[in-house]
Short mmCIF file of C-alpha atoms and ligand atoms in Angstrom, two decimals:
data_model
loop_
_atom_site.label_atom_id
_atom_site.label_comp_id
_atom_site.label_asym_id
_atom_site.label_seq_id
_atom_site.Cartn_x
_atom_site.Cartn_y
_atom_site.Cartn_z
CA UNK M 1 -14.97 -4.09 -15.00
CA UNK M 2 -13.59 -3.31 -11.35
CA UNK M 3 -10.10 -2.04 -11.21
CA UNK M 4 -6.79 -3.85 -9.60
CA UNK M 5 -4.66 -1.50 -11.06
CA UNK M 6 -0.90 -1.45 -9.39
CA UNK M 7 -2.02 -4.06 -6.80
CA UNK M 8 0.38 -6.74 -6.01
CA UNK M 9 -1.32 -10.39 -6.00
CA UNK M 10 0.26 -13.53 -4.63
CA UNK M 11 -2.05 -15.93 -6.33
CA UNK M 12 -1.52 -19.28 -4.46
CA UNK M 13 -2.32 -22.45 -6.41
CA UNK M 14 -3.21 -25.96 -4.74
CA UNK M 15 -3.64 -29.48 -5.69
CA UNK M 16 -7.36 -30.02 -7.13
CA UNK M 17 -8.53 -30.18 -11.06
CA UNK M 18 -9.90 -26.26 -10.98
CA UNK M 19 -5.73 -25.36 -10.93
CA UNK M 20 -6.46 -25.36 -15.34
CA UNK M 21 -8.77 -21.96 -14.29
CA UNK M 22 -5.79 -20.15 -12.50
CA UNK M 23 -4.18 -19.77 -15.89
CA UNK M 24 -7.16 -18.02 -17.09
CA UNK M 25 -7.62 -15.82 -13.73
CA UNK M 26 -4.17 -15.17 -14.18
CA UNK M 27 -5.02 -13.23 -17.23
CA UNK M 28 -8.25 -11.33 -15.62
CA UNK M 29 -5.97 -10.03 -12.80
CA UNK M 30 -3.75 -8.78 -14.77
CA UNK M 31 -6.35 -7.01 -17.38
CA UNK M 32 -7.54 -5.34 -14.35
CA UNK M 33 -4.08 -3.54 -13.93
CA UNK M 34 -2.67 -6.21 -10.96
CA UNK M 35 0.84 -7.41 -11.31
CA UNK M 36 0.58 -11.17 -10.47
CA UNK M 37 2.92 -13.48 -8.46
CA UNK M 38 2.45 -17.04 -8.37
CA UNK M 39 3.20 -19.85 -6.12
CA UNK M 40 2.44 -22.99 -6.12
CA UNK M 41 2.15 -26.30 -4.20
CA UNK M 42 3.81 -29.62 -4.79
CA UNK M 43 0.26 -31.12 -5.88
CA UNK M 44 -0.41 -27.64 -8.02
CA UNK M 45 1.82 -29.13 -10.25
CA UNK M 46 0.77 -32.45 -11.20
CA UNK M 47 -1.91 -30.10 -12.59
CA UNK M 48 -0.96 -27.29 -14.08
CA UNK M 49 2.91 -26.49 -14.94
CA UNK M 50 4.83 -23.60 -13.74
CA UNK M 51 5.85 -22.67 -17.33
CA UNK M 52 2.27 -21.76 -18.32
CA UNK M 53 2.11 -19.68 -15.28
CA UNK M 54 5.14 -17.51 -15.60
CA UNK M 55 4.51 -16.95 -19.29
CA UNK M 56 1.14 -15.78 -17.75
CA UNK M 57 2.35 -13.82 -14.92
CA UNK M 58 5.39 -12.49 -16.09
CA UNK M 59 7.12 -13.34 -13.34
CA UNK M 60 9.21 -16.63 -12.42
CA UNK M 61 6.75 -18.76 -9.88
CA UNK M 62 7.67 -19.46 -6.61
CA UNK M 63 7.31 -23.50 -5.23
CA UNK M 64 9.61 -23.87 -2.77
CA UNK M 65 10.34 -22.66 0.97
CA UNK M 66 13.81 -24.16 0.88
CA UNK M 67 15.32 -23.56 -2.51
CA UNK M 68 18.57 -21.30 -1.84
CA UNK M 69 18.43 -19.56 -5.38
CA UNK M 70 14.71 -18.49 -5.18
CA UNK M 71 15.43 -17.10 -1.79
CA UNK M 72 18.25 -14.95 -3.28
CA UNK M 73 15.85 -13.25 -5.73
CA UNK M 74 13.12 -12.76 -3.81
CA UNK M 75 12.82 -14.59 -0.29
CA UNK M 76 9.63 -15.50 1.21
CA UNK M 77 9.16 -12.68 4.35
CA UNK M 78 10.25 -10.31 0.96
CA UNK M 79 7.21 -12.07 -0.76
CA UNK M 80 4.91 -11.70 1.92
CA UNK M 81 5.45 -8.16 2.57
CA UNK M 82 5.42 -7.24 -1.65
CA UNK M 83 1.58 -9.24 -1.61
CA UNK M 84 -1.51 -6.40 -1.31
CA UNK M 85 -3.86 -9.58 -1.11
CA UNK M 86 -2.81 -13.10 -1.28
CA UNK M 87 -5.23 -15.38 -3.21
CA UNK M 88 -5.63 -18.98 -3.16
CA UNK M 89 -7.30 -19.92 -5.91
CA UNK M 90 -8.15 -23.16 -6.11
CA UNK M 91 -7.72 -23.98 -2.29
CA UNK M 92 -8.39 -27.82 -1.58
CA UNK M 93 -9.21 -29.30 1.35
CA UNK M 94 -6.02 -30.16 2.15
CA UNK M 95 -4.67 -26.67 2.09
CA UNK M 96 -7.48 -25.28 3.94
CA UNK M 97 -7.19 -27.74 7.18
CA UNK M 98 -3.37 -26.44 6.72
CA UNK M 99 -4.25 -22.91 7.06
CA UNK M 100 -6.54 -23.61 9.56
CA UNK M 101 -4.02 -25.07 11.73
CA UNK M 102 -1.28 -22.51 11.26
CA UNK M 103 0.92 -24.79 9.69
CA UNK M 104 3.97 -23.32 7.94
CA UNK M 105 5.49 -26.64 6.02
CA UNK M 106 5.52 -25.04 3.00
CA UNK M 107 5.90 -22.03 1.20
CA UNK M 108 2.27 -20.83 0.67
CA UNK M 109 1.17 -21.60 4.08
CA UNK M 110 4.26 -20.07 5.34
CA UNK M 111 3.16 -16.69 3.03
CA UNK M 112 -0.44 -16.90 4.57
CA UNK M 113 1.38 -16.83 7.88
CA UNK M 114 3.74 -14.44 7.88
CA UNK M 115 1.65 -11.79 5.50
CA UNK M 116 0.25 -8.81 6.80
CA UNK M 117 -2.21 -8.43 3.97
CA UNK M 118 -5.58 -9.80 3.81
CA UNK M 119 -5.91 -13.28 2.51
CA UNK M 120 -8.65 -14.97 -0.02
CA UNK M 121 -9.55 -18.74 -0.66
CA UNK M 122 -11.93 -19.70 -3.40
CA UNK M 123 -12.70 -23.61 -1.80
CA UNK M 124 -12.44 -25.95 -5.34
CA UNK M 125 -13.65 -29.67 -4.21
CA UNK M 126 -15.70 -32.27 -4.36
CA UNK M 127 -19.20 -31.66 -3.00
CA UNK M 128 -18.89 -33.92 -0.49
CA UNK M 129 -15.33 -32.90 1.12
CA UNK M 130 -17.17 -29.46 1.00
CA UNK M 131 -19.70 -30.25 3.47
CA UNK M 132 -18.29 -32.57 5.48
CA UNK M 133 -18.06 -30.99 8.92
CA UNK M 134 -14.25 -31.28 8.76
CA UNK M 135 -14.07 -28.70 5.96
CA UNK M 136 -16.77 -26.69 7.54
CA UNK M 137 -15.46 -26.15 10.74
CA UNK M 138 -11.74 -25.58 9.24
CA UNK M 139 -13.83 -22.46 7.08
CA UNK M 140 -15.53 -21.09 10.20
CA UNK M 141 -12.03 -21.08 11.99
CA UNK M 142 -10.67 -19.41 9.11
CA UNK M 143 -13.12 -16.71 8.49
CA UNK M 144 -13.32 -15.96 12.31
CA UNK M 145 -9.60 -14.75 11.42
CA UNK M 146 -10.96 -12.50 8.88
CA UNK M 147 -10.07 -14.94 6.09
CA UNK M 148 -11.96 -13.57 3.16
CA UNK M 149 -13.96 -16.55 1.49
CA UNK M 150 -14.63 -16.54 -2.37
CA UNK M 151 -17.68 -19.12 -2.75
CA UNK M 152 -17.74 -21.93 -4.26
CA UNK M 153 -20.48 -22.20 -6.36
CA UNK M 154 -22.91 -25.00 -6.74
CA UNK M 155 -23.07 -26.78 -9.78
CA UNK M 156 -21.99 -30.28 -12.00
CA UNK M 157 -18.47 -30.98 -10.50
CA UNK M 158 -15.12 -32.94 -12.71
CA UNK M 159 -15.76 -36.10 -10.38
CA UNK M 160 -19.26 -36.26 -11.83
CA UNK M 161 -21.40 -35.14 -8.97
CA UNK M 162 -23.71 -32.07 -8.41
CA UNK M 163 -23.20 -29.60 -5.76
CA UNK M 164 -21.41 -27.23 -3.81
CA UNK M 165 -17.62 -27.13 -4.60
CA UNK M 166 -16.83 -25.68 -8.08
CA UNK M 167 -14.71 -22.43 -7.46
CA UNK M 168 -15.92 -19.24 -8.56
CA UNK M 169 -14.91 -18.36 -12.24
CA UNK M 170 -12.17 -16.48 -13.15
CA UNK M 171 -14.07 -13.39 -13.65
CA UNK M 172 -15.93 -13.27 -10.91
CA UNK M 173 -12.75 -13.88 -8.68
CA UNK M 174 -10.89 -10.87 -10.09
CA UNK M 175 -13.88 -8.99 -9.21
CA UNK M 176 -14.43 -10.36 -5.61
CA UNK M 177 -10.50 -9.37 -5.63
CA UNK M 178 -11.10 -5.61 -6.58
CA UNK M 179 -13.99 -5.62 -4.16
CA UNK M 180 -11.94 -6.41 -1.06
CA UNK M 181 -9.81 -3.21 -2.02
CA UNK M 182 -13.02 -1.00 -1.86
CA UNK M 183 -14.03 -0.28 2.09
CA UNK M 184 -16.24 2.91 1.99
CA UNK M 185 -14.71 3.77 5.52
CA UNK M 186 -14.40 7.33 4.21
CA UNK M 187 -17.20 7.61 1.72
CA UNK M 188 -18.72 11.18 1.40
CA UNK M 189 -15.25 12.58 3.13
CA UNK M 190 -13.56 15.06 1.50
CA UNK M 191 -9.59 14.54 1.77
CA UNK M 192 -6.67 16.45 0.66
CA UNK M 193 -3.25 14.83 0.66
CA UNK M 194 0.13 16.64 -0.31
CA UNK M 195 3.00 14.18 -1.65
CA UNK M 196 6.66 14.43 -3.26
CA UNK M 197 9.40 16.95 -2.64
CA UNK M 198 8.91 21.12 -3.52
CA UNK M 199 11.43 22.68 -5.45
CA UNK M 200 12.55 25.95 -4.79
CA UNK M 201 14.02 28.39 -7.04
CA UNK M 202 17.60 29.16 -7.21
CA UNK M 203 17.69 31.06 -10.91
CA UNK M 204 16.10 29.59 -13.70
CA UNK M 205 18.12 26.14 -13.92
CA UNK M 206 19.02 25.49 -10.75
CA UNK M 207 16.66 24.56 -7.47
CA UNK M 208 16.75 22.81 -3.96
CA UNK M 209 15.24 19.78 -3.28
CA UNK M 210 15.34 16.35 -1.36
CA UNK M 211 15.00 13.11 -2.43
CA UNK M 212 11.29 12.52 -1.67
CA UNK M 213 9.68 10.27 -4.09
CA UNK M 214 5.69 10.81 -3.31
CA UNK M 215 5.30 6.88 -3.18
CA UNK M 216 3.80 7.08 0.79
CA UNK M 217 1.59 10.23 -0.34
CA UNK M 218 0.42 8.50 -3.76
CA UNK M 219 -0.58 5.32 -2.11
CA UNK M 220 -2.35 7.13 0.77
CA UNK M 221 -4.19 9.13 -1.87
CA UNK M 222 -5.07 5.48 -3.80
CA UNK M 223 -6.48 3.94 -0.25
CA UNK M 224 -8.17 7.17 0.95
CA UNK M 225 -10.19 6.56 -2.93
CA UNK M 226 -10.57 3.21 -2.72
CA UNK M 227 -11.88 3.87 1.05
CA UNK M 228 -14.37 5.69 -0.69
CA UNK M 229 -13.23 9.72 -0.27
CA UNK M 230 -12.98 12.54 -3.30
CA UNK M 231 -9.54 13.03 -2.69
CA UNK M 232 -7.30 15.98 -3.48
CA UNK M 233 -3.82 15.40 -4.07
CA UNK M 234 -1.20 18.29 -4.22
CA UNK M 235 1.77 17.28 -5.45
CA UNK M 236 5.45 17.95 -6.33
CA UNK M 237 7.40 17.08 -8.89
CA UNK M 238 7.58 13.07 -9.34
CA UNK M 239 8.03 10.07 -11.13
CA UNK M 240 4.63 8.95 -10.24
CA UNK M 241 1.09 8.39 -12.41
CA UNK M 242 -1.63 9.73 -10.46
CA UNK M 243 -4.02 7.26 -8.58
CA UNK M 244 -7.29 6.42 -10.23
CA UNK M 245 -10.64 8.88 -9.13
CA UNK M 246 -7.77 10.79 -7.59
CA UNK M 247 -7.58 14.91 -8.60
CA UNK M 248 -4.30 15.61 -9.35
CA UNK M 249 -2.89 19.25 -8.56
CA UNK M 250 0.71 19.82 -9.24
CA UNK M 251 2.82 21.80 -7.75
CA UNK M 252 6.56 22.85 -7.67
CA UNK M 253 7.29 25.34 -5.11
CA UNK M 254 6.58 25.45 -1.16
CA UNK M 255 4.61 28.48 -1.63
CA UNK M 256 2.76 26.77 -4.61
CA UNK M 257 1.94 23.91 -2.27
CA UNK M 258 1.02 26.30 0.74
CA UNK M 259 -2.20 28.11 -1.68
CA UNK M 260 -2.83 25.03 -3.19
CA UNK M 261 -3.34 23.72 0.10
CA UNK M 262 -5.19 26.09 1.98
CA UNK M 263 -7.53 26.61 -0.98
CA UNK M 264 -8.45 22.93 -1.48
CA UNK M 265 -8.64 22.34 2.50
CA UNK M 266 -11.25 24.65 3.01
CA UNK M 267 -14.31 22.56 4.52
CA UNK M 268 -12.57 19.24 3.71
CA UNK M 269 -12.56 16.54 6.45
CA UNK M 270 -9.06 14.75 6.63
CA UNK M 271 -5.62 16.75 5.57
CA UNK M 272 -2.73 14.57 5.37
CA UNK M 273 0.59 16.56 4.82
CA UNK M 274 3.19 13.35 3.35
CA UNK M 275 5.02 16.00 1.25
CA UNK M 276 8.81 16.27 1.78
CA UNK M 277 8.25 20.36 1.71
CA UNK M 278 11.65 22.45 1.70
CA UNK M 279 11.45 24.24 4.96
CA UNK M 280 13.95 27.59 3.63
CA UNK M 281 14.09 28.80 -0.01
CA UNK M 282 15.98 31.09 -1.85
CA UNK M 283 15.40 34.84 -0.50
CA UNK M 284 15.48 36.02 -4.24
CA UNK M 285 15.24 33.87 -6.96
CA UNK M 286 17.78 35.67 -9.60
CA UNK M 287 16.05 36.04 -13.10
CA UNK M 288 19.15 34.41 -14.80
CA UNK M 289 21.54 32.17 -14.99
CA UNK M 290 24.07 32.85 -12.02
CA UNK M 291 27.22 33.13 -13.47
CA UNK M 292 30.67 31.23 -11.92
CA UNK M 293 32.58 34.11 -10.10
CA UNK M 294 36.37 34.65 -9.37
CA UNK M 295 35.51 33.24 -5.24
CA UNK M 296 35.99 30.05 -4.02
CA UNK M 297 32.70 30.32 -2.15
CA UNK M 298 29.35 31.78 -2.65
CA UNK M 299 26.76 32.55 -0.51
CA UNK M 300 23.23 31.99 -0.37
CA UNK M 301 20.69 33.20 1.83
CA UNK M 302 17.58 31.54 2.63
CA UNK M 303 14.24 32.59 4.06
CA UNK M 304 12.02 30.03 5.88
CA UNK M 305 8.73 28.48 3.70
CA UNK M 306 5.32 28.41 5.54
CA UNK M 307 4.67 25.39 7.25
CA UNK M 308 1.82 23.66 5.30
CA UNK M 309 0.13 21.48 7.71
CA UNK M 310 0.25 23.85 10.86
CA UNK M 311 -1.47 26.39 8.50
CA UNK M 312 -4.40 23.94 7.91
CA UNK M 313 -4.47 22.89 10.78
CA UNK M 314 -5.65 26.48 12.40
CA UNK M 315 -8.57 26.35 9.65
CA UNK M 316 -12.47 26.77 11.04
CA UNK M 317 -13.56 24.22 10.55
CA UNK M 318 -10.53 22.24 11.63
CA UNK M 319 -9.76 19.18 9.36
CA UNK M 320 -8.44 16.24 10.87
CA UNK M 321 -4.85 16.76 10.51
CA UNK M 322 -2.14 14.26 9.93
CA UNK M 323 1.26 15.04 9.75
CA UNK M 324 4.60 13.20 9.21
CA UNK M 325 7.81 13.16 11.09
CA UNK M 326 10.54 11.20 8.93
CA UNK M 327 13.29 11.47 12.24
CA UNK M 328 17.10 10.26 12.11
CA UNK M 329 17.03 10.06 15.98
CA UNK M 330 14.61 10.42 19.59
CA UNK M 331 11.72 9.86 17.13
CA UNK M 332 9.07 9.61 19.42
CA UNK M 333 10.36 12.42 21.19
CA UNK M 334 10.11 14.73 18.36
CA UNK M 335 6.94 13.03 16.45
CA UNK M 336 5.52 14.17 19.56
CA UNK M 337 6.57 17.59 20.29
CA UNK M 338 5.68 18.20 16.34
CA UNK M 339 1.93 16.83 17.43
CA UNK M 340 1.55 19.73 19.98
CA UNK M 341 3.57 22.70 18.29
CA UNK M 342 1.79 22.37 14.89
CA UNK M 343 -1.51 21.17 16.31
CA UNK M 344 -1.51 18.04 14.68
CA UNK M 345 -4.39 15.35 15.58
CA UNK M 346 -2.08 12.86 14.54
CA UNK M 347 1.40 12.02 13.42
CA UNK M 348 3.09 9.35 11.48
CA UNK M 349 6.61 8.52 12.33
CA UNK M 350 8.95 6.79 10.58
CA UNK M 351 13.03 6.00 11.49
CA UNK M 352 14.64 7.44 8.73
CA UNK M 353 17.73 5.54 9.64
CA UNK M 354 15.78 2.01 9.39
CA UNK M 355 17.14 -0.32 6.71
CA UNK M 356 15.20 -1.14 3.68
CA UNK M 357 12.52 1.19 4.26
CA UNK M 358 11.75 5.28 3.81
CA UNK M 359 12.30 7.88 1.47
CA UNK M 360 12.52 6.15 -2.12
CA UNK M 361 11.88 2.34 -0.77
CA UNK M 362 8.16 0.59 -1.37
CA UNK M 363 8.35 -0.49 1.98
CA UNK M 364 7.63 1.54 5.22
CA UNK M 365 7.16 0.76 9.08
CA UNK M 366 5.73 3.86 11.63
CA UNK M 367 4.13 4.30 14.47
CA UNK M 368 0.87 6.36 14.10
CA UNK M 369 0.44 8.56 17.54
CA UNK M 370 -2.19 10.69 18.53
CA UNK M 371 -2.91 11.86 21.94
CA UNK M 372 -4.34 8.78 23.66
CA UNK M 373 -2.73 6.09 21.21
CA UNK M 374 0.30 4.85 19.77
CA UNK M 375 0.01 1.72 17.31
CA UNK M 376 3.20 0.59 15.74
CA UNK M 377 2.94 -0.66 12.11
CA UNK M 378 5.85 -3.12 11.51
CA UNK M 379 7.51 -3.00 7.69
CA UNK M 380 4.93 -3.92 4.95
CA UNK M 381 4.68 -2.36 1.51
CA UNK M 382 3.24 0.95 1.13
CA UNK M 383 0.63 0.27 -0.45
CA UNK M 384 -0.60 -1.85 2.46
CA UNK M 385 0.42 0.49 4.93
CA UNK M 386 -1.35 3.27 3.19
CA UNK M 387 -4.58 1.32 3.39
CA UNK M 388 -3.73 0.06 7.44
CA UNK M 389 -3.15 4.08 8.24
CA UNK M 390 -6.34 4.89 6.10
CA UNK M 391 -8.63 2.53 8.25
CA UNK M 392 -6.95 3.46 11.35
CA UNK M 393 -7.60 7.11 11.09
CA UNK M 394 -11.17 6.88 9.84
CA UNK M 395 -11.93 5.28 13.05
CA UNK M 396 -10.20 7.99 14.29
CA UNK M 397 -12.27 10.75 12.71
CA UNK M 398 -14.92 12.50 14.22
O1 C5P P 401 8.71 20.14 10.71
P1 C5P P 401 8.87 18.96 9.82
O2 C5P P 401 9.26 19.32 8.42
O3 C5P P 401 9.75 17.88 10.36
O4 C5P P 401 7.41 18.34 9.79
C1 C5P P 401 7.02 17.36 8.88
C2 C5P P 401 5.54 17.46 8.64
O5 C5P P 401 5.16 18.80 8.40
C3 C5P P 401 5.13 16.71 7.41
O6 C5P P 401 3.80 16.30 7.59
C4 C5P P 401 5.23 17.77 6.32
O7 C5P P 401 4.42 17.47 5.21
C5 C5P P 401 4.75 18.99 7.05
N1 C5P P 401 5.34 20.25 6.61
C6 C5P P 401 4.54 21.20 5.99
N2 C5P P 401 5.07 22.41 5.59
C7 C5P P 401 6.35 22.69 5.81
C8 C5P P 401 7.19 21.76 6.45
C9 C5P P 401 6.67 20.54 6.83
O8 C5P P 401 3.35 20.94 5.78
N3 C5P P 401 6.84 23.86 5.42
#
């Protein structure tokens, strides 16, 4: 069975008689590790009540564009940006000349519009609506968009006819779902990714640290996978579960990170540094507990860690090298002057200062700069974002 796990789905549910088999995909989403978020249409509902679907989901379900309490919990741009794939299962006819004309009346073609994640319709309808040219030229408009397009299959239909129109079952949706996830951009790469903050010794109960969570390193290690690399992730201490087919090496120090690093980077073909590494430590690292003195003040002296990425980056063969440059101010300014001094072939930088997005937030927006190009990723979740910067630096690559 193909894996979802920790994918966010908007499943979208329209008018048509195949809206009984969303409670049942429901359930094979979420047994492939997706959390689930439904919404529905107006005409979803004379077939299929919201109850059953947010005892399936989990979560309340979403039917209106206008409703002033729904908007409070979770409004729809929120909803948009939280969706890794938005699924539309069944889409009518109806919906699909919608889409196909960009309307935004209500709230599910308003998600499809304003998402920056890919978006899936399984067609459900009668045979003849299927083919009639209407239909067909609405799904050629839409997959020209890079609309991803989940059958239907051919077969006896509720109306009583035979033909194309059923949508795809349950099963073989979820699957379709975990396929679109899989890209093989970087298959046979090697890639070693360090997330999450260091720690650094003070005696043996106290350290310093920052407030790095690993999320943006985590997710970058779960797209470069899915994309199809052995991946290598180095990390510090977190709160995190490490990504499926991802190899886990934990860390806690700087230095730890540093020969953890440049061992696993040897011959590999894309380093990304996302760790929040402590740039001084300690200068000695007192064997106990440092007692409270008779001084108002105490001093401690630090020593400067080895910076990670520039190391790697002076490896033959070189890597590809990514780093990050999380700025409170002048950010292109300094991503760039950090692209030069440490060598970099790329940078990601992020606005630390930005609302709503950053250090312990899901969501992120950078730029990505390298030496002929700068592409600006607006705020999306990180998960996206991981997979947008993935397939934006495997062009990249050599
Ligand atoms: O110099 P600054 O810390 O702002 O640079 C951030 C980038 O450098 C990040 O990619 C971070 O992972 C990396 N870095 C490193 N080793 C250090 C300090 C930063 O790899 N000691």
């Amino acid at each position: 069975m193909s894996s979802l796990t920790n994918k966010q789905i908007l499943l979208g549910i329209t008018g048509g008689i195949a809206a009984y088999k969303s409670a049942e995909l429901v359930r094979r989403l979420k047994e492939r590790g997706a959390q689930v978020r439904v919404v529905m249409t107006q005409s979803a509902q004379e077939f299929i009540t919201p109850l059953t679907l947010q005892a399936l989901s989990g979560n309340p379900v979403h039917t209106d564009l206008l409703d002033t309490q729904a908007e409070a919990a979770m409004g729809h741009i929120e909803l948009a940006r939280w969706a890794d794939l938005i699924l539309v299962a069944p889409a009518s006819a109806n919906f699909i000349a919608r889409l196909s004309e960009g309307r935004g009346e209500d709230l599910l073609s308003t998600l499809c519009l304003a998402t920056t994640a890919p978006v899936a319709v399984a067609p459900a309808m009668n045979q003849g609506m299927w083919q009639n040219p209407a239909t067909q030229d609405n799904m050629s408009r839409l997959l020209s968009r890079g609309v991803r397009v989940m059958g239907p299959a051919q077969g006896s239909q509720a109306c009583g006819e035979t033909g194309p129109g059923r949508m795809l079952e349950p099963d073989q949706l979820a699957d379709a779902s975990a396929e679109l996830f899989t890209t093989g951009s970087l298959s046979g790469k090697r890639v070693v990714i360090t997330a999450g903050p260091t720690r650094e010794a003070i005696d043996p109960v106290r350290y310093l640290s920052n407030h790095s969570s690993g999320k943006m390193g985590y997710a970058l290690a779960a797209a470069a996978a899915e994309a199809g690399a052995e991946v290598v992730l180095i990390s510090g201490p977190t709160q995190l579960t490490a990504p499926e087919r991802v190899n886990l090496v934990n860390v806690v120090s700087a230095q730890e990170m540093y020969d953890a690093s440049l061992t696993h980077a040897q011959g590999c073909d894309l380093f990304i540094g996302a760790a929040a590494v402590a740039d001084y430590r300690p200068e000695t690292v007192s064997n106990q507990k440092l007692k409270k003195g008779a001084d108002d003040q105490m001093t401690l002296t630090l020593i400067k860690n080895p910076d990670i990425v520039a190391a790697v980056a002076q490896l033959t063969p070189k890597p590809y090298t990514l780093g990050f440059a999380a700025e409170s101010e002048n950010l292109l300014e300094h991503a760039r002057a950090k692209l030069e001094r440490k060598q970099l072939e790329a940078v990601v930088a992020n606005d630390i200062t930005a609302e709503g997005i950053g250090f312990n937030s899901d969501n992120n927006a950078v730029i990505l700069l390298d030496r002929t190009s700068r592409i600006e990723l607006d705020q999306r979740s990180k998960a996206q974002l991981a997979r947008d910067l993935i397939a934006l630096i495997a062009q990249r690559m050599p």
